[in-house]
């Protein structure tokens, strides 16, 4: 069993669970309002009020993708809280990581498991893993050829795991919990983006009853579809109960 240090009496976790969900909704609504008012008087006169959620979350993503990204984070956070709240889940959205893309979701089941989740959607395309080059590539359905996916989500996920060990005090974790808790790095592909279904069989692993693409680049990252997230977390938890 992992032993946790006692955090200071005034310790506060980063925004998570219901509070973070409300901030995601505020940020998404703000982004939508800005898009609708882009040429109107409200934006020109500063009539749109910046909610707290926008200040914390909205600025983390490029304006052109922020609304969709925040909507996906809101949907997935709500689903996870609904499914796992009774099991003590902590869902931390949009954690800033130095000069890299933020951690979309850090999911913590205290003293059980950690999950680092990156949500990606790049349109109606398939994702292919090039084993020889150890890179993810993007295949357009209407064109021949492949292009390398940059920045590489697999390398980002590896960086996120390192970031946690250096910033464990944000979560009141002991060094042991941060480094020894079983963790999963998960790339969630949001429709219509999906992984190609013709990868070599040795690239797949069994997690519970699921057969999942498990790519080894600076550790192992699992590649799943959006609709598989809940089932995957259930299976991952079951491994360590």
PDB file of C-alpha atoms in Angstrom:
ATOM      1  CA  UNK A   1       0.000   0.000   0.000  1.00  0.00           C
ATOM      2  CA  UNK A   2       1.236   3.472  -0.863  1.00  0.00           C
ATOM      3  CA  UNK A   3       1.806   5.847   2.043  1.00  0.00           C
ATOM      4  CA  UNK A   4       0.724   9.449   1.488  1.00  0.00           C
ATOM      5  CA  UNK A   5       2.208  12.414   3.241  1.00  0.00           C
ATOM      6  CA  UNK A   6      -0.230  14.746   4.952  1.00  0.00           C
ATOM      7  CA  UNK A   7      -0.679  17.949   2.912  1.00  0.00           C
ATOM      8  CA  UNK A   8      -0.709  21.317   4.683  1.00  0.00           C
ATOM      9  CA  UNK A   9      -3.996  22.278   6.363  1.00  0.00           C
ATOM     10  CA  UNK A  10      -4.621  24.991   3.742  1.00  0.00           C
ATOM     11  CA  UNK A  11      -3.800  22.713   0.797  1.00  0.00           C
ATOM     12  CA  UNK A  12      -6.087  22.893  -2.253  1.00  0.00           C
ATOM     13  CA  UNK A  13      -6.081  20.584  -5.249  1.00  0.00           C
ATOM     14  CA  UNK A  14      -6.199  22.054  -8.763  1.00  0.00           C
ATOM     15  CA  UNK A  15      -9.777  22.421 -10.124  1.00  0.00           C
ATOM     16  CA  UNK A  16     -11.315  18.990 -10.537  1.00  0.00           C
ATOM     17  CA  UNK A  17     -14.592  17.072 -10.686  1.00  0.00           C
ATOM     18  CA  UNK A  18     -17.761  19.213 -10.502  1.00  0.00           C
ATOM     19  CA  UNK A  19     -15.937  22.522 -10.083  1.00  0.00           C
ATOM     20  CA  UNK A  20     -13.782  21.826 -13.123  1.00  0.00           C
ATOM     21  CA  UNK A  21     -16.797  20.615 -15.090  1.00  0.00           C
ATOM     22  CA  UNK A  22     -18.545  23.924 -14.458  1.00  0.00           C
ATOM     23  CA  UNK A  23     -15.427  25.808 -15.576  1.00  0.00           C
ATOM     24  CA  UNK A  24     -15.314  23.773 -18.779  1.00  0.00           C
ATOM     25  CA  UNK A  25     -18.940  24.686 -19.455  1.00  0.00           C
ATOM     26  CA  UNK A  26     -18.244  28.359 -18.830  1.00  0.00           C
ATOM     27  CA  UNK A  27     -15.213  28.304 -21.105  1.00  0.00           C
ATOM     28  CA  UNK A  28     -17.114  26.488 -23.863  1.00  0.00           C
ATOM     29  CA  UNK A  29     -20.066  28.888 -23.629  1.00  0.00           C
ATOM     30  CA  UNK A  30     -17.710  31.860 -23.737  1.00  0.00           C
ATOM     31  CA  UNK A  31     -15.946  30.523 -26.830  1.00  0.00           C
ATOM     32  CA  UNK A  32     -19.300  29.940 -28.529  1.00  0.00           C
ATOM     33  CA  UNK A  33     -20.459  33.445 -27.667  1.00  0.00           C
ATOM     34  CA  UNK A  34     -17.279  34.979 -29.043  1.00  0.00           C
ATOM     35  CA  UNK A  35     -17.677  33.035 -32.278  1.00  0.00           C
ATOM     36  CA  UNK A  36     -21.259  34.255 -32.709  1.00  0.00           C
ATOM     37  CA  UNK A  37     -20.395  37.846 -31.819  1.00  0.00           C
ATOM     38  CA  UNK A  38     -17.121  38.056 -33.703  1.00  0.00           C
ATOM     39  CA  UNK A  39     -18.377  40.889 -35.887  1.00  0.00           C
ATOM     40  CA  UNK A  40     -20.881  42.340 -33.434  1.00  0.00           C
ATOM     41  CA  UNK A  41     -20.939  45.176 -30.966  1.00  0.00           C
ATOM     42  CA  UNK A  42     -20.616  42.951 -27.901  1.00  0.00           C
ATOM     43  CA  UNK A  43     -17.098  41.892 -28.849  1.00  0.00           C
ATOM     44  CA  UNK A  44     -16.086  45.317 -30.157  1.00  0.00           C
ATOM     45  CA  UNK A  45     -17.131  47.065 -26.965  1.00  0.00           C
ATOM     46  CA  UNK A  46     -15.852  44.403 -24.596  1.00  0.00           C
ATOM     47  CA  UNK A  47     -19.387  43.504 -23.603  1.00  0.00           C
ATOM     48  CA  UNK A  48     -18.607  39.821 -23.178  1.00  0.00           C
ATOM     49  CA  UNK A  49     -17.560  39.020 -19.622  1.00  0.00           C
ATOM     50  CA  UNK A  50     -14.684  36.589 -19.156  1.00  0.00           C
ATOM     51  CA  UNK A  51     -15.865  33.860 -16.736  1.00  0.00           C
ATOM     52  CA  UNK A  52     -13.444  32.124 -14.407  1.00  0.00           C
ATOM     53  CA  UNK A  53     -13.573  28.931 -16.438  1.00  0.00           C
ATOM     54  CA  UNK A  54     -12.421  30.794 -19.520  1.00  0.00           C
ATOM     55  CA  UNK A  55      -9.491  32.336 -17.708  1.00  0.00           C
ATOM     56  CA  UNK A  56      -8.321  28.946 -16.441  1.00  0.00           C
ATOM     57  CA  UNK A  57      -9.181  26.700 -19.366  1.00  0.00           C
ATOM     58  CA  UNK A  58     -10.143  28.600 -22.493  1.00  0.00           C
ATOM     59  CA  UNK A  59      -6.749  30.129 -23.177  1.00  0.00           C
ATOM     60  CA  UNK A  60      -5.038  26.733 -23.153  1.00  0.00           C
ATOM     61  CA  UNK A  61      -6.081  25.896 -26.701  1.00  0.00           C
ATOM     62  CA  UNK A  62      -5.827  27.618 -30.053  1.00  0.00           C
ATOM     63  CA  UNK A  63      -8.979  29.674 -30.767  1.00  0.00           C
ATOM     64  CA  UNK A  64      -9.945  27.689 -33.855  1.00  0.00           C
ATOM     65  CA  UNK A  65     -10.091  24.398 -31.937  1.00  0.00           C
ATOM     66  CA  UNK A  66     -10.994  25.603 -28.444  1.00  0.00           C
ATOM     67  CA  UNK A  67     -14.789  25.267 -28.685  1.00  0.00           C
ATOM     68  CA  UNK A  68     -14.700  21.682 -29.955  1.00  0.00           C
ATOM     69  CA  UNK A  69     -11.948  20.699 -27.549  1.00  0.00           C
ATOM     70  CA  UNK A  70     -13.771  22.114 -24.531  1.00  0.00           C
ATOM     71  CA  UNK A  71     -17.021  20.431 -25.601  1.00  0.00           C
ATOM     72  CA  UNK A  72     -15.246  17.074 -25.792  1.00  0.00           C
ATOM     73  CA  UNK A  73     -13.606  17.597 -22.413  1.00  0.00           C
ATOM     74  CA  UNK A  74     -16.958  18.551 -20.894  1.00  0.00           C
ATOM     75  CA  UNK A  75     -18.655  15.464 -22.323  1.00  0.00           C
ATOM     76  CA  UNK A  76     -15.944  13.051 -21.222  1.00  0.00           C
ATOM     77  CA  UNK A  77     -15.531  14.593 -17.757  1.00  0.00           C
ATOM     78  CA  UNK A  78     -19.288  14.365 -17.144  1.00  0.00           C
ATOM     79  CA  UNK A  79     -19.338  10.725 -18.279  1.00  0.00           C
ATOM     80  CA  UNK A  80     -16.448   9.762 -16.012  1.00  0.00           C
ATOM     81  CA  UNK A  81     -17.947  11.479 -12.969  1.00  0.00           C
ATOM     82  CA  UNK A  82     -21.292   9.814 -13.597  1.00  0.00           C
ATOM     83  CA  UNK A  83     -19.692   6.379 -13.929  1.00  0.00           C
ATOM     84  CA  UNK A  84     -16.950   6.465 -11.284  1.00  0.00           C
ATOM     85  CA  UNK A  85     -17.893   9.093  -8.676  1.00  0.00           C
ATOM     86  CA  UNK A  86     -18.706   6.417  -6.100  1.00  0.00           C
ATOM     87  CA  UNK A  87     -15.188   4.981  -6.575  1.00  0.00           C
ATOM     88  CA  UNK A  88     -13.470   8.212  -5.577  1.00  0.00           C
ATOM     89  CA  UNK A  89     -12.400   9.398  -9.019  1.00  0.00           C
ATOM     90  CA  UNK A  90     -10.622  12.739  -9.361  1.00  0.00           C
ATOM     91  CA  UNK A  91     -10.713  14.261 -12.863  1.00  0.00           C
ATOM     92  CA  UNK A  92      -8.339  17.165 -13.529  1.00  0.00           C
ATOM     93  CA  UNK A  93      -8.873  18.808 -16.944  1.00  0.00           C
ATOM     94  CA  UNK A  94      -6.461  21.060 -18.817  1.00  0.00           C
ATOM     95  CA  UNK A  95      -3.288  20.867 -16.764  1.00  0.00           C
ATOM     96  CA  UNK A  96      -0.629  23.197 -18.157  1.00  0.00           C
ATOM     97  CA  UNK A  97       2.717  21.562 -18.909  1.00  0.00           C
ATOM     98  CA  UNK A  98       5.415  24.155 -19.542  1.00  0.00           C
ATOM     99  CA  UNK A  99       5.625  24.894 -23.277  1.00  0.00           C
ATOM    100  CA  UNK A 100       3.726  21.788 -24.380  1.00  0.00           C
ATOM    101  CA  UNK A 101       0.081  21.113 -25.083  1.00  0.00           C
ATOM    102  CA  UNK A 102      -1.842  20.759 -21.799  1.00  0.00           C
ATOM    103  CA  UNK A 103      -2.779  17.411 -20.315  1.00  0.00           C
ATOM    104  CA  UNK A 104      -6.376  17.140 -21.480  1.00  0.00           C
ATOM    105  CA  UNK A 105      -7.388  14.929 -18.553  1.00  0.00           C
ATOM    106  CA  UNK A 106      -5.412  13.585 -15.618  1.00  0.00           C
ATOM    107  CA  UNK A 107      -7.525  10.960 -13.863  1.00  0.00           C
ATOM    108  CA  UNK A 108      -6.600   9.841 -10.373  1.00  0.00           C
ATOM    109  CA  UNK A 109      -7.985   7.043  -8.265  1.00  0.00           C
ATOM    110  CA  UNK A 110      -6.049   7.758  -5.098  1.00  0.00           C
ATOM    111  CA  UNK A 111      -3.611   4.997  -4.165  1.00  0.00           C
ATOM    112  CA  UNK A 112      -4.982   2.838  -7.035  1.00  0.00           C
ATOM    113  CA  UNK A 113      -4.245   4.041 -10.555  1.00  0.00           C
ATOM    114  CA  UNK A 114      -3.475   7.150 -12.606  1.00  0.00           C
ATOM    115  CA  UNK A 115      -4.460   7.840 -16.205  1.00  0.00           C
ATOM    116  CA  UNK A 116      -3.101  10.497 -18.565  1.00  0.00           C
ATOM    117  CA  UNK A 117      -5.599  11.101 -21.360  1.00  0.00           C
ATOM    118  CA  UNK A 118      -5.025  13.016 -24.586  1.00  0.00           C
ATOM    119  CA  UNK A 119      -8.059  13.659 -26.771  1.00  0.00           C
ATOM    120  CA  UNK A 120      -7.337  14.134 -30.469  1.00  0.00           C
ATOM    121  CA  UNK A 121      -9.506  14.583 -33.555  1.00  0.00           C
ATOM    122  CA  UNK A 122      -8.056  15.481 -36.942  1.00  0.00           C
ATOM    123  CA  UNK A 123     -11.075  14.965 -39.145  1.00  0.00           C
ATOM    124  CA  UNK A 124     -12.063  12.019 -41.294  1.00  0.00           C
ATOM    125  CA  UNK A 125      -8.635  10.379 -41.299  1.00  0.00           C
ATOM    126  CA  UNK A 126      -7.019   7.155 -40.156  1.00  0.00           C
ATOM    127  CA  UNK A 127      -4.004   6.899 -37.850  1.00  0.00           C
ATOM    128  CA  UNK A 128      -1.223   4.466 -38.685  1.00  0.00           C
ATOM    129  CA  UNK A 129       1.761   3.477 -36.543  1.00  0.00           C
ATOM    130  CA  UNK A 130       5.018   3.177 -38.468  1.00  0.00           C
ATOM    131  CA  UNK A 131       7.030   0.635 -36.502  1.00  0.00           C
ATOM    132  CA  UNK A 132      10.291   1.183 -38.346  1.00  0.00           C
ATOM    133  CA  UNK A 133      10.296   4.927 -37.624  1.00  0.00           C
ATOM    134  CA  UNK A 134       8.362   4.673 -34.331  1.00  0.00           C
ATOM    135  CA  UNK A 135       6.011   7.465 -35.362  1.00  0.00           C
ATOM    136  CA  UNK A 136       2.286   7.957 -35.802  1.00  0.00           C
ATOM    137  CA  UNK A 137       1.246   8.854 -39.323  1.00  0.00           C
ATOM    138  CA  UNK A 138      -1.941  10.330 -40.753  1.00  0.00           C
ATOM    139  CA  UNK A 139      -3.637   8.743 -43.759  1.00  0.00           C
ATOM    140  CA  UNK A 140      -6.242  10.752 -45.640  1.00  0.00           C
ATOM    141  CA  UNK A 141      -9.021   8.603 -47.027  1.00  0.00           C
ATOM    142  CA  UNK A 142      -9.236  10.570 -50.264  1.00  0.00           C
ATOM    143  CA  UNK A 143      -5.486  10.747 -50.967  1.00  0.00           C
ATOM    144  CA  UNK A 144      -2.507   8.444 -51.199  1.00  0.00           C
ATOM    145  CA  UNK A 145       0.495   8.736 -48.924  1.00  0.00           C
ATOM    146  CA  UNK A 146       1.087   9.368 -45.251  1.00  0.00           C
ATOM    147  CA  UNK A 147       2.388  12.285 -43.229  1.00  0.00           C
ATOM    148  CA  UNK A 148       3.956  12.244 -39.769  1.00  0.00           C
ATOM    149  CA  UNK A 149       1.707  13.405 -36.930  1.00  0.00           C
ATOM    150  CA  UNK A 150       3.415  16.324 -35.177  1.00  0.00           C
ATOM    151  CA  UNK A 151       3.632  17.000 -32.341  1.00  0.00           C
ATOM    152  CA  UNK A 152       3.580  13.292 -31.608  1.00  0.00           C
ATOM    153  CA  UNK A 153       0.845  12.439 -29.050  1.00  0.00           C
ATOM    154  CA  UNK A 154       2.880   9.450 -27.846  1.00  0.00           C
ATOM    155  CA  UNK A 155       5.853  11.618 -26.904  1.00  0.00           C
ATOM    156  CA  UNK A 156       3.544  14.164 -25.276  1.00  0.00           C
ATOM    157  CA  UNK A 157       2.014  11.441 -23.110  1.00  0.00           C
ATOM    158  CA  UNK A 158       5.493  10.316 -22.022  1.00  0.00           C
ATOM    159  CA  UNK A 159       6.317  13.915 -21.075  1.00  0.00           C
ATOM    160  CA  UNK A 160       3.130  14.178 -19.026  1.00  0.00           C
ATOM    161  CA  UNK A 161       4.137  11.226 -16.876  1.00  0.00           C
ATOM    162  CA  UNK A 162       7.516  12.873 -16.206  1.00  0.00           C
ATOM    163  CA  UNK A 163       5.774  16.164 -15.423  1.00  0.00           C
ATOM    164  CA  UNK A 164       3.700  14.540 -12.677  1.00  0.00           C
ATOM    165  CA  UNK A 165       6.758  13.214 -10.853  1.00  0.00           C
ATOM    166  CA  UNK A 166       8.210  16.752 -10.800  1.00  0.00           C
ATOM    167  CA  UNK A 167       4.932  18.459  -9.840  1.00  0.00           C
ATOM    168  CA  UNK A 168       3.467  15.949  -7.418  1.00  0.00           C
ATOM    169  CA  UNK A 169       3.126  18.611  -4.716  1.00  0.00           C
ATOM    170  CA  UNK A 170       0.261  20.137  -6.735  1.00  0.00           C
ATOM    171  CA  UNK A 171      -1.738  17.044  -5.823  1.00  0.00           C
ATOM    172  CA  UNK A 172      -0.393  16.472  -2.322  1.00  0.00           C
ATOM    173  CA  UNK A 173       1.293  13.266  -3.450  1.00  0.00           C
ATOM    174  CA  UNK A 174       4.234  11.539  -1.925  1.00  0.00           C
ATOM    175  CA  UNK A 175       7.131  10.708  -4.212  1.00  0.00           C
ATOM    176  CA  UNK A 176       6.165   7.061  -3.957  1.00  0.00           C
ATOM    177  CA  UNK A 177       2.584   7.624  -5.064  1.00  0.00           C
ATOM    178  CA  UNK A 178       3.658   9.778  -8.010  1.00  0.00           C
ATOM    179  CA  UNK A 179       6.192   7.267  -9.311  1.00  0.00           C
ATOM    180  CA  UNK A 180       4.889   3.883  -8.180  1.00  0.00           C
ATOM    181  CA  UNK A 181       1.136   4.129  -8.761  1.00  0.00           C
ATOM    182  CA  UNK A 182       0.182   2.047 -11.818  1.00  0.00           C
ATOM    183  CA  UNK A 183      -0.452   4.495 -14.637  1.00  0.00           C
ATOM    184  CA  UNK A 184      -1.882   4.319 -18.144  1.00  0.00           C
ATOM    185  CA  UNK A 185      -1.137   6.729 -20.968  1.00  0.00           C
ATOM    186  CA  UNK A 186      -4.157   6.891 -23.252  1.00  0.00           C
ATOM    187  CA  UNK A 187      -4.635   8.487 -26.669  1.00  0.00           C
ATOM    188  CA  UNK A 188      -8.371   8.888 -27.271  1.00  0.00           C
ATOM    189  CA  UNK A 189      -9.321   9.303 -30.929  1.00  0.00           C
ATOM    190  CA  UNK A 190     -12.536  11.291 -31.317  1.00  0.00           C
ATOM    191  CA  UNK A 191     -14.807  10.529 -34.298  1.00  0.00           C
ATOM    192  CA  UNK A 192     -14.481  10.665 -37.195  1.00  0.00           C
ATOM    193  CA  UNK A 193     -10.750  10.111 -36.576  1.00  0.00           C
ATOM    194  CA  UNK A 194      -9.888   6.457 -35.985  1.00  0.00           C
ATOM    195  CA  UNK A 195      -6.964   4.065 -35.949  1.00  0.00           C
ATOM    196  CA  UNK A 196      -6.372   1.894 -38.980  1.00  0.00           C
ATOM    197  CA  UNK A 197      -7.538  -1.670 -38.350  1.00  0.00           C
ATOM    198  CA  UNK A 198      -4.692  -3.454 -40.147  1.00  0.00           C
ATOM    199  CA  UNK A 199      -1.822  -3.021 -37.672  1.00  0.00           C
ATOM    200  CA  UNK A 200       0.348  -6.041 -36.958  1.00  0.00           C
ATOM    201  CA  UNK A 201      -1.108  -8.313 -34.305  1.00  0.00           C
ATOM    202  CA  UNK A 202       1.858  -7.917 -31.928  1.00  0.00           C
ATOM    203  CA  UNK A 203       0.971  -4.227 -31.496  1.00  0.00           C
ATOM    204  CA  UNK A 204      -2.205  -5.150 -29.638  1.00  0.00           C
ATOM    205  CA  UNK A 205      -2.588  -5.975 -25.941  1.00  0.00           C
ATOM    206  CA  UNK A 206      -5.384  -7.450 -23.895  1.00  0.00           C
ATOM    207  CA  UNK A 207      -6.799  -5.242 -21.142  1.00  0.00           C
ATOM    208  CA  UNK A 208      -9.635  -7.142 -19.547  1.00  0.00           C
ATOM    209  CA  UNK A 209     -11.807  -8.286 -22.432  1.00  0.00           C
ATOM    210  CA  UNK A 210     -10.573  -5.468 -24.683  1.00  0.00           C
ATOM    211  CA  UNK A 211      -8.058  -5.887 -27.483  1.00  0.00           C
ATOM    212  CA  UNK A 212      -6.292  -2.535 -27.675  1.00  0.00           C
ATOM    213  CA  UNK A 213      -3.584  -0.984 -29.814  1.00  0.00           C
ATOM    214  CA  UNK A 214      -0.630  -0.592 -27.425  1.00  0.00           C
ATOM    215  CA  UNK A 215       2.214   1.442 -28.900  1.00  0.00           C
ATOM    216  CA  UNK A 216       5.623   1.399 -27.254  1.00  0.00           C
ATOM    217  CA  UNK A 217       7.362   4.745 -27.614  1.00  0.00           C
ATOM    218  CA  UNK A 218       9.050   5.909 -24.404  1.00  0.00           C
ATOM    219  CA  UNK A 219       6.737   3.576 -22.533  1.00  0.00           C
ATOM    220  CA  UNK A 220       3.417   2.146 -23.632  1.00  0.00           C
ATOM    221  CA  UNK A 221       0.473   4.244 -24.752  1.00  0.00           C
ATOM    222  CA  UNK A 222      -2.953   2.780 -25.450  1.00  0.00           C
ATOM    223  CA  UNK A 223      -4.908   4.028 -28.459  1.00  0.00           C
ATOM    224  CA  UNK A 224      -8.673   3.798 -28.114  1.00  0.00           C
ATOM    225  CA  UNK A 225     -11.805   5.369 -29.552  1.00  0.00           C
ATOM    226  CA  UNK A 226     -13.919   7.883 -27.633  1.00  0.00           C
ATOM    227  CA  UNK A 227     -16.707   5.384 -26.996  1.00  0.00           C
ATOM    228  CA  UNK A 228     -14.251   2.944 -25.355  1.00  0.00           C
ATOM    229  CA  UNK A 229     -12.988   5.228 -22.570  1.00  0.00           C
ATOM    230  CA  UNK A 230     -15.322   4.073 -19.795  1.00  0.00           C
ATOM    231  CA  UNK A 231     -14.825   0.394 -20.583  1.00  0.00           C
ATOM    232  CA  UNK A 232     -11.052   0.846 -20.674  1.00  0.00           C
ATOM    233  CA  UNK A 233     -10.937   2.570 -17.276  1.00  0.00           C
ATOM    234  CA  UNK A 234     -13.080  -0.191 -15.756  1.00  0.00           C
ATOM    235  CA  UNK A 235     -10.700  -2.802 -17.131  1.00  0.00           C
ATOM    236  CA  UNK A 236      -7.612  -0.878 -15.975  1.00  0.00           C
ATOM    237  CA  UNK A 237      -9.011  -0.503 -12.471  1.00  0.00           C
ATOM    238  CA  UNK A 238      -9.848  -4.201 -12.328  1.00  0.00           C
ATOM    239  CA  UNK A 239      -6.176  -5.078 -12.986  1.00  0.00           C
ATOM    240  CA  UNK A 240      -5.151  -3.498  -9.661  1.00  0.00           C
ATOM    241  CA  UNK A 241      -8.021  -4.272  -7.327  1.00  0.00           C
TER     242      UNK A 241
END
